[in-house]
Short mmCIF file of C-alpha atoms in Angstrom, two decimals:
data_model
loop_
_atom_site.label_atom_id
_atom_site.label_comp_id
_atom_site.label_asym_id
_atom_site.label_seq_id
_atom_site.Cartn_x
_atom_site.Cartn_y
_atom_site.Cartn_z
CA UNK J 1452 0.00 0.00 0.00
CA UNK J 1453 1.56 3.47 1.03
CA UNK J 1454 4.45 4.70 2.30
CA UNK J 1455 5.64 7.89 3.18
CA UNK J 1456 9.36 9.81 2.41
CA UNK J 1457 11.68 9.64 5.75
CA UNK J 1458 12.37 13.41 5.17
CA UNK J 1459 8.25 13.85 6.19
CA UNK J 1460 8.68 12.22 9.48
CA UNK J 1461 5.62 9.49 9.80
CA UNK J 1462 4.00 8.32 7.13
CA UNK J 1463 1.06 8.69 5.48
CA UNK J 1464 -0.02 5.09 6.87
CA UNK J 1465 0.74 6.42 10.04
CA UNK J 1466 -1.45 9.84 10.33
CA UNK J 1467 -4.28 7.58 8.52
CA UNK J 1468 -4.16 5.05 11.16
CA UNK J 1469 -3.23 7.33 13.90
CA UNK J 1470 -6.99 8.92 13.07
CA UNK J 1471 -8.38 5.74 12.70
CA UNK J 1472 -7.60 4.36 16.17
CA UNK J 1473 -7.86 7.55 17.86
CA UNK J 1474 -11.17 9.03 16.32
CA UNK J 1475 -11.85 11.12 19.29
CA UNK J 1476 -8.70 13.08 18.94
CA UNK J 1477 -8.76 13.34 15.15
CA UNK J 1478 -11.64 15.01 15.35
CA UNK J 1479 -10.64 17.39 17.91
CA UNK J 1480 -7.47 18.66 15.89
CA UNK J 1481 -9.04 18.94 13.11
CA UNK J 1482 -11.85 21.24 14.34
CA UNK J 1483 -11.49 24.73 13.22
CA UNK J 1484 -10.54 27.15 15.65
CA UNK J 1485 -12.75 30.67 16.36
CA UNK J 1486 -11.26 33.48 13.75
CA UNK J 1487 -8.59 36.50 15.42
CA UNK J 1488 -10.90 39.15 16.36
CA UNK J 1489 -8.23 41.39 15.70
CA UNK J 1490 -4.91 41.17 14.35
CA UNK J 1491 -3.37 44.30 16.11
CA UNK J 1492 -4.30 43.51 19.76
CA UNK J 1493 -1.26 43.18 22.23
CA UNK J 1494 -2.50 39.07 23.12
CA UNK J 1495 -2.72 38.07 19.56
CA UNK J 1496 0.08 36.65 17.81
CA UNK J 1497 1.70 38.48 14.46
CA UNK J 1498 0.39 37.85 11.30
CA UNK J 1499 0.90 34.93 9.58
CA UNK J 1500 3.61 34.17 6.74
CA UNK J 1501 2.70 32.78 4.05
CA UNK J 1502 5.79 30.48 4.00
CA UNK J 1503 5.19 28.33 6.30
CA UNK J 1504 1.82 25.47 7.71
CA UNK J 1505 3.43 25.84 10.79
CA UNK J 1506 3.08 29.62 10.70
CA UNK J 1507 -0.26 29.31 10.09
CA UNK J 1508 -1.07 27.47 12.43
CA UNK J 1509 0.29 29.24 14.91
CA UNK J 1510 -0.83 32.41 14.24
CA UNK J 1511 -4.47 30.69 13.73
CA UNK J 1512 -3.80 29.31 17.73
CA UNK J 1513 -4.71 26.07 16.36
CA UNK J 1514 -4.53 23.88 19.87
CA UNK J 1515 -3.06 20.31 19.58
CA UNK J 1516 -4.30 18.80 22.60
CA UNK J 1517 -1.82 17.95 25.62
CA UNK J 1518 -2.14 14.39 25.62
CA UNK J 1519 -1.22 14.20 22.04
CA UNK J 1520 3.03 12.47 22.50
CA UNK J 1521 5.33 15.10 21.34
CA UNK J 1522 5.99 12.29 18.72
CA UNK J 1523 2.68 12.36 17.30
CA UNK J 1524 2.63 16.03 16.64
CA UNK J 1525 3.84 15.90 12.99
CA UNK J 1526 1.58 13.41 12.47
CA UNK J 1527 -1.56 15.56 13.48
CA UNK J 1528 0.17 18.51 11.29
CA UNK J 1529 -0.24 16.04 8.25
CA UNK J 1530 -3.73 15.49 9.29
CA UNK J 1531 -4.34 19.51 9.90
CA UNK J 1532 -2.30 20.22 6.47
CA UNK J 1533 -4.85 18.28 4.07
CA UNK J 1534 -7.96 19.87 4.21
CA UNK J 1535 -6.61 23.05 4.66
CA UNK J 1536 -4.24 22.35 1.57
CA UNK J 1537 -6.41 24.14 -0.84
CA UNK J 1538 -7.96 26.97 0.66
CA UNK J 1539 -4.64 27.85 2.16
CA UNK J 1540 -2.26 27.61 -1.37
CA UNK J 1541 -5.37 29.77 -2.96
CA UNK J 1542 -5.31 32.50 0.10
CA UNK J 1543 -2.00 32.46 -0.31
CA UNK J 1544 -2.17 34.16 -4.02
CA UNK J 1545 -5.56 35.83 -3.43
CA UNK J 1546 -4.15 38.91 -1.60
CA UNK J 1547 -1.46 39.35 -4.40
CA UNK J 1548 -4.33 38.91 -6.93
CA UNK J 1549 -6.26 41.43 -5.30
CA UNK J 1550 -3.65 43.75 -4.20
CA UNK J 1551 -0.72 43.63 -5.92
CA UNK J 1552 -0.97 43.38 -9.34
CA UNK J 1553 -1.21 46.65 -11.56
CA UNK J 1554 -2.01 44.36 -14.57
CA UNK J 1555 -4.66 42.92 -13.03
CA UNK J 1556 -6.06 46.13 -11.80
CA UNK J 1557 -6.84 47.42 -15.58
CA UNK J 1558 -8.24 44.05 -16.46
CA UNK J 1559 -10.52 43.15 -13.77
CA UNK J 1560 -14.22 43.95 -13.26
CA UNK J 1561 -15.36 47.17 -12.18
CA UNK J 1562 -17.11 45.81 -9.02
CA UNK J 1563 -14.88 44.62 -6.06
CA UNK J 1564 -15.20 40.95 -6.52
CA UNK J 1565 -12.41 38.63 -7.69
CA UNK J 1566 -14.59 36.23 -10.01
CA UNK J 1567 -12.80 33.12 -10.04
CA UNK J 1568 -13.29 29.88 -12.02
CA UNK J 1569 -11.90 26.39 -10.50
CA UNK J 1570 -11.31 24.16 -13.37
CA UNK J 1571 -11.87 20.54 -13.30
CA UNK J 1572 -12.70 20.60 -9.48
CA UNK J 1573 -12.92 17.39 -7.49
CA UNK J 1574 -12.58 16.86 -4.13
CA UNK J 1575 -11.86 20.72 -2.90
CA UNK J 1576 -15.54 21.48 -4.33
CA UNK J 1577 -17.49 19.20 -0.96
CA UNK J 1578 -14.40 20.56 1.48
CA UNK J 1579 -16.71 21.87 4.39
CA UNK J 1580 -17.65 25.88 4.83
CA UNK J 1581 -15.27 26.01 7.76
CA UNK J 1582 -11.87 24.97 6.01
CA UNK J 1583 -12.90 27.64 3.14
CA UNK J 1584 -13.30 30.23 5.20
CA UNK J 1585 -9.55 30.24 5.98
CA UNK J 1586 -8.37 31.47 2.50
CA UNK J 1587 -10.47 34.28 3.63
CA UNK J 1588 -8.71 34.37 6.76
CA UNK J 1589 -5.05 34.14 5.11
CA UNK J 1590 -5.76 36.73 2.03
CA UNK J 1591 -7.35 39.34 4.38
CA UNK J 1592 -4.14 38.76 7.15
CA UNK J 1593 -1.68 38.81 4.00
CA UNK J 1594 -3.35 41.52 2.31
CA UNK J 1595 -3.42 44.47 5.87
CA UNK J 1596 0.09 44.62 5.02
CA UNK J 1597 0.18 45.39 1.39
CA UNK J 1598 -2.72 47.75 1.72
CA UNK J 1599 -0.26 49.96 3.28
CA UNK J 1600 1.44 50.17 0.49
CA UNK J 1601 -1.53 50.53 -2.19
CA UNK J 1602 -3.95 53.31 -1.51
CA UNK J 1603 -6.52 52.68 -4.70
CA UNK J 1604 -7.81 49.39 -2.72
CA UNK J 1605 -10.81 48.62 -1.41
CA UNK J 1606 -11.28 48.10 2.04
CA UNK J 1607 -13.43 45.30 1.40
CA UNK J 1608 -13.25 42.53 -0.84
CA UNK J 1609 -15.15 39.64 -2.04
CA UNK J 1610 -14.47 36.28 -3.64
CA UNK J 1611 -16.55 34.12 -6.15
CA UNK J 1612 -15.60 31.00 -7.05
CA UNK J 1613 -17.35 28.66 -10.02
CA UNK J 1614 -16.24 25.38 -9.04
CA UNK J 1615 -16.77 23.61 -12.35
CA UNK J 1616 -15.78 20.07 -13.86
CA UNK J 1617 -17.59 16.64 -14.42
CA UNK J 1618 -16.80 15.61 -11.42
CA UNK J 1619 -18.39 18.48 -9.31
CA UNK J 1620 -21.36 16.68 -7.80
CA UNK J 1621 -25.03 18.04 -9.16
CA UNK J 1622 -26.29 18.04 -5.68
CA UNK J 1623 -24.47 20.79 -4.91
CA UNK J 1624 -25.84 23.85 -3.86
CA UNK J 1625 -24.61 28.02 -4.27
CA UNK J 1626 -23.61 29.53 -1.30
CA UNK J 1627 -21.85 32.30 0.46
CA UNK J 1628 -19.49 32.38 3.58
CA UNK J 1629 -18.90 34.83 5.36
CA UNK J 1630 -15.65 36.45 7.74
CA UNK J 1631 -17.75 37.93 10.21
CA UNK J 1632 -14.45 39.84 11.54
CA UNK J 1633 -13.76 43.31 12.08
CA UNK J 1634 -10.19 43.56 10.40
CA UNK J 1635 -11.23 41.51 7.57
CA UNK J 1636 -10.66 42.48 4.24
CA UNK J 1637 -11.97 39.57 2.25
CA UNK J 1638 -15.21 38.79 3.81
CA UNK J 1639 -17.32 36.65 1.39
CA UNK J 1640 -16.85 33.89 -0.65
CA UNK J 1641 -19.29 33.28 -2.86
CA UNK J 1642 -19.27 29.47 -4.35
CA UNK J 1643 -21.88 27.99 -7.41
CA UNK J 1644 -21.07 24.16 -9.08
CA UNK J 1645 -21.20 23.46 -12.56
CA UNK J 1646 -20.92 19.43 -13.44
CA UNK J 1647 -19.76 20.31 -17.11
CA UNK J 1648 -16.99 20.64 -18.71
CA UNK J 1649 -15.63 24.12 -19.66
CA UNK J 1650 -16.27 24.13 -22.84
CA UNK J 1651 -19.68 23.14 -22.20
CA UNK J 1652 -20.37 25.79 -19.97
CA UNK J 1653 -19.16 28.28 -21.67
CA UNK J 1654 -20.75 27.55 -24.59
CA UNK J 1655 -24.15 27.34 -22.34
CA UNK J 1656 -23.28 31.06 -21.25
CA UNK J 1657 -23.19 31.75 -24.53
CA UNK J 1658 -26.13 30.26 -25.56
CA UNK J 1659 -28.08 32.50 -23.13
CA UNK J 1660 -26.38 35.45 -23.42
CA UNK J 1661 -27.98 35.64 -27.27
CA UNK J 1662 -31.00 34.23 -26.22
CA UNK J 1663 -31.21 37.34 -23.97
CA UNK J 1664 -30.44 39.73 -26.22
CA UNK J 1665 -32.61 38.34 -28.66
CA UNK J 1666 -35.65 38.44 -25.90
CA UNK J 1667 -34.76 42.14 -25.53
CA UNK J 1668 -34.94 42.90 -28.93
CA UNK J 1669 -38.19 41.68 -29.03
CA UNK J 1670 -39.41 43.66 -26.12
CA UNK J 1671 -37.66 46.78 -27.38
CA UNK J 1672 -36.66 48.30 -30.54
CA UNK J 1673 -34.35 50.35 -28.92
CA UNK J 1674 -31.34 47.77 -27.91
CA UNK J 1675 -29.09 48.45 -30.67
CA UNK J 1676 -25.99 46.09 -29.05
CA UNK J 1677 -25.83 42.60 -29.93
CA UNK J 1678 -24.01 39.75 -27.86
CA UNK J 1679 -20.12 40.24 -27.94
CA UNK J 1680 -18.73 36.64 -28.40
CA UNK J 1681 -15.49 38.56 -26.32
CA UNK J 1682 -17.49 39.23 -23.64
CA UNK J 1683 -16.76 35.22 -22.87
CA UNK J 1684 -13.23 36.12 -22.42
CA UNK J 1685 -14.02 38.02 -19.43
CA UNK J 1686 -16.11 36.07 -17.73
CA UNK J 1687 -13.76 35.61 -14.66
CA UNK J 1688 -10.71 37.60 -13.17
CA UNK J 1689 -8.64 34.45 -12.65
CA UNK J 1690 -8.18 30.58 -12.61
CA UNK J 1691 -7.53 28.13 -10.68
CA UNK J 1692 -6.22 24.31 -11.61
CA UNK J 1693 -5.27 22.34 -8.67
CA UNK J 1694 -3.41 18.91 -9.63
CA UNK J 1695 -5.00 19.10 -12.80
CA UNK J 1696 -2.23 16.55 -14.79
CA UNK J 1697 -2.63 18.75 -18.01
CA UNK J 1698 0.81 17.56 -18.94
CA UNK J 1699 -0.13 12.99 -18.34
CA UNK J 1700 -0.32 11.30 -21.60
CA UNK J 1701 -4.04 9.94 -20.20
CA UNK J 1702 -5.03 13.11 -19.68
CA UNK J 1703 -3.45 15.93 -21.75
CA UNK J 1704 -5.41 15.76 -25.32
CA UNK J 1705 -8.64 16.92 -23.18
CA UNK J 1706 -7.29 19.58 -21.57
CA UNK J 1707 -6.30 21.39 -25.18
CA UNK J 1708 -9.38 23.91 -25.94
CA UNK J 1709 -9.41 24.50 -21.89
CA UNK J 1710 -5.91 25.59 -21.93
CA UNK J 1711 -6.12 27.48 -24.83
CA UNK J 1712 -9.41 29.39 -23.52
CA UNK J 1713 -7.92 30.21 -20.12
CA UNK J 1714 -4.58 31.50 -21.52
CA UNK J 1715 -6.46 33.62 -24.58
CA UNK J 1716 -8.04 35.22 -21.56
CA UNK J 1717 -4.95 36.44 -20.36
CA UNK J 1718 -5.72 35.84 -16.82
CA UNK J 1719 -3.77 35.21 -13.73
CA UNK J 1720 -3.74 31.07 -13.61
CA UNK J 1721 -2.92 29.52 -10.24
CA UNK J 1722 -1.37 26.13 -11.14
CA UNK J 1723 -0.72 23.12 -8.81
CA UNK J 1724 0.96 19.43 -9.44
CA UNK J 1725 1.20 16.66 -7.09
CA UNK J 1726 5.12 15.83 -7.54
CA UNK J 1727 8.10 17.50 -9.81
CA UNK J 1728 7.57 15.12 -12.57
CA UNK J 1729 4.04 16.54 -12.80
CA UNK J 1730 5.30 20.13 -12.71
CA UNK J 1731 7.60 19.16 -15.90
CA UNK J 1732 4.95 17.84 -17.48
CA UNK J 1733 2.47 20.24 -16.85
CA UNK J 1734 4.88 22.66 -17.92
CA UNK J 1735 6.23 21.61 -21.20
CA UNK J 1736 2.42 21.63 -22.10
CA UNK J 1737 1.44 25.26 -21.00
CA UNK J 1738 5.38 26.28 -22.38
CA UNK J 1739 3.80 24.97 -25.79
CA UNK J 1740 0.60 26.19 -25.71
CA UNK J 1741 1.68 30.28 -25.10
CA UNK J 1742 3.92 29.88 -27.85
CA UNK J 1743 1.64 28.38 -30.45
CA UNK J 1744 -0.85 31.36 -28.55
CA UNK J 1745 1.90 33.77 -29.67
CA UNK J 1746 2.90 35.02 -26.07
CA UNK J 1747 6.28 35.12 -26.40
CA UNK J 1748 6.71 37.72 -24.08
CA UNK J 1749 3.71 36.03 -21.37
CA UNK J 1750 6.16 33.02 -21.63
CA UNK J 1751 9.81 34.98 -21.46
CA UNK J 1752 8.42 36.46 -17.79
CA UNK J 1753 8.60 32.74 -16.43
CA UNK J 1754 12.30 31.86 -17.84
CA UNK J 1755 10.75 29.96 -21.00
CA UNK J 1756 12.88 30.96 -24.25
CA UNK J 1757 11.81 29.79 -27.28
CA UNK J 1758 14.81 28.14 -28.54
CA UNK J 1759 15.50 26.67 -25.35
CA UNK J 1760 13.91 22.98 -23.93
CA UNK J 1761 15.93 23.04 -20.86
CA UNK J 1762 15.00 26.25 -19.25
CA UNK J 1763 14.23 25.80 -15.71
CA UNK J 1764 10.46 24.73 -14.28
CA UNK J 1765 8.90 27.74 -13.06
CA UNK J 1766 6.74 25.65 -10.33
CA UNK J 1767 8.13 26.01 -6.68
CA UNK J 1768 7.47 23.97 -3.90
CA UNK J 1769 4.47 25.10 -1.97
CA UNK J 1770 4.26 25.80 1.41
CA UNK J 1771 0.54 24.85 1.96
CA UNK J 1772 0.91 21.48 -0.01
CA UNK J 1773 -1.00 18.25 1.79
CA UNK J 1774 1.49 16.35 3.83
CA UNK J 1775 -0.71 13.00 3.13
CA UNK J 1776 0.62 10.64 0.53
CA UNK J 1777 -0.89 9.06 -2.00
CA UNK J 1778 0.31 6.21 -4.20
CA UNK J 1779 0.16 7.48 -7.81
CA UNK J 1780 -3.11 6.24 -9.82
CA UNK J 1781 -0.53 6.64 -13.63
CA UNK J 1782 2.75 5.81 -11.32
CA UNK J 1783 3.23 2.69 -14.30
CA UNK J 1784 3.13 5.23 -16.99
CA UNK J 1785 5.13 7.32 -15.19
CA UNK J 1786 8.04 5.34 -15.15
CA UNK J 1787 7.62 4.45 -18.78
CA UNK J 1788 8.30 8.02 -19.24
CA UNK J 1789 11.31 7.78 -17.24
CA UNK J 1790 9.79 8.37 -13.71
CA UNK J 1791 11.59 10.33 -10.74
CA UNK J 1792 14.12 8.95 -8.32
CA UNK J 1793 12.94 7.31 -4.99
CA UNK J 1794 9.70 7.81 -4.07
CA UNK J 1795 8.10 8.80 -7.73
CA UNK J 1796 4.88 6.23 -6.98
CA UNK J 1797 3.92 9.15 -4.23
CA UNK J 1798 2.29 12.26 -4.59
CA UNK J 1799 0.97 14.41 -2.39
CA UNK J 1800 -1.84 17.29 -3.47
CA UNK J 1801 -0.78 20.53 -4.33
CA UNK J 1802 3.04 19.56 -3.98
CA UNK J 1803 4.47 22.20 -5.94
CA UNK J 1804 2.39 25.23 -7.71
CA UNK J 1805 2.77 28.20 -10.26
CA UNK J 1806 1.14 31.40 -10.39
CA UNK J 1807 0.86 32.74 -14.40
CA UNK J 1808 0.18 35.72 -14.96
#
């Protein structure tokens, strides 16, 4: 079955049984603590850095009971890391999203939500409302300090997210949660499913964006504007991809008019793999794509020239990655391909992850 790297401390086997036999306690560490009421009071602890899980949690006062052995600590910080793995790697680029990016500031919507489209979601679409609510937490902490340094910003912020993908359940219902804090600068987050694929959505978006100008025609001989087929390339203010294998022989044809939409758009993409080989793939593929897409100069801001294979992977190993391993569904293929050194059958979600903008 699994195993886990020595350089993680216990395994993977180890957290999962450790929960298993000790249900009481699993549950107990893994309950979300109360939000900071206020992040400049003299009892609270500084702000959290966004380079670190164990900064986080921290700063977040996250208790690990005392009869937990000082031996099974890591392992509860394995069980802590994974459901907090993907609300905490997108928090983590939210605040520079909002904040800190003139480019994004001439592109995005005039309102003062970040419209964001998860691609190909899966498991991070039925994570509970409580582990969300901590990218909240982490943008709004990350993003008091660069407000200080960026006076055209709101003071308040909110987050949608269109979780879409064939494997996003249909019996899931829109919703918003909320940051009922004072200091908070993020305070919604606004979440709707779509079990489609991209392309299929879009092109339903489409389909009733002329059907509504149409109807308005009819109602009006006024309306002179038509439906702008651009319009769909603004549909969103970012994307999001987390282990999305773009670059796996299995999987990589399908991901072609999705790839090509997303980087037409022009958007900030955050980008996630579960191990290095991953990254290289995934990478070789979006490396292609801007080229044949003509952004030459998109592609020379992450190191990628075009007469040169070898240029290094922009991915970098992320802080907020899951610290549970998983034995690799394709690991056969992968070493066909040539595979990694020790330890390439294990992967761990969100491992490593790339911000394009």
């Amino acid at each position: 079955g699994r195993r886990g790297h020595a350089n993680q401390g216990k395994s993977y086997v180890d957290a999962r049984d450790w929960a298993q036999q000790q249900p009481g306690l699993a549950r107990e560490v893994l309950a979300v603590p109360p939000p900071p009421l206020g992040l400049q009071d003299a009892n609270a602890p500084p702000a959290p850095s966004a380079s670190s899980l164990e900064s986080y949690i921290k700063w977040r006062q996250w208790d690990v009971p005392p009869m937990i052995s000082p031996e099974d600590r890591g392992v509860v910080l394995s069980l802590i890391s994974h459901p907090l793995t993907f609300p905490l790697t997108l928090g983590r680029h939210m605040s520079s999203t909002l904040l800190n990016s003139e480019r994004d500031s001439r592109n995005r919507n005039s309102s003062s939500t970040l419209r964001l489209c998860c691609i190909g979601a899966r498991a991070e679409a039925t994570l509970p409302d409580e582990y969300w609510r901590e990218a909240l937490l982490l943008s709004s902490a990350l993003s008091a300090d660069l407000q200080t340094v960026n006076e055209k910003v709101d003071t308040s912020t909110s987050t949608s997210i269109d979780f879409i993908g064939p494997d996003v359940s249909p019996h899931l219902q829109s919703k918003t949660i909320v940051l009922d804090v004072p200091w908070a600068i993020n305070r919604t987050l606004e979440m709707d499913f779509h079990k489609h694929y991209l392309h299929q959505y879009i092109a339903k978006r489409h389909r009733d964006a002329r059907n509504s100008v149409s109807a308005a025609k009819d109602r009006s001989a006024e309306v002179q504007d038509g439906f702008d087929p651009a319009s769909l390339l603004s549909l969103w203010d970012g994307f999001v991809l987390f282990n999305p294998g773009i670059g796996h022989p299995n999987l990589a044809k399908g991901w072609v008019p999705t790839l090509r939409y997303i980087l037409k758009t022009e958007r900030p993409v955050l980008m996630t793999a579960h191990s290095h080989l991953d990254s290289e793939r995934d990478w070789s593929v979006l490396k292609a794509t801007m080229l044949d897409l003509g952004q030459d100069e998109r592609l020379q801001r992450w190191g990628g020239h075009c007469d040169d294979d070898s240029e290094q992977n922009p991915y970098r190993v992320n802080p907020f990655a899951s610290r549970l391993e998983y034995e690799d569904p394709f690991c056969e293929a992968d070493l066909d391909l040539g595979g990694e050194q020790d330890g390439s059958k294990y992967v761990r979600p969100n491992m490593f992850s790339l911000l394009l903008d």
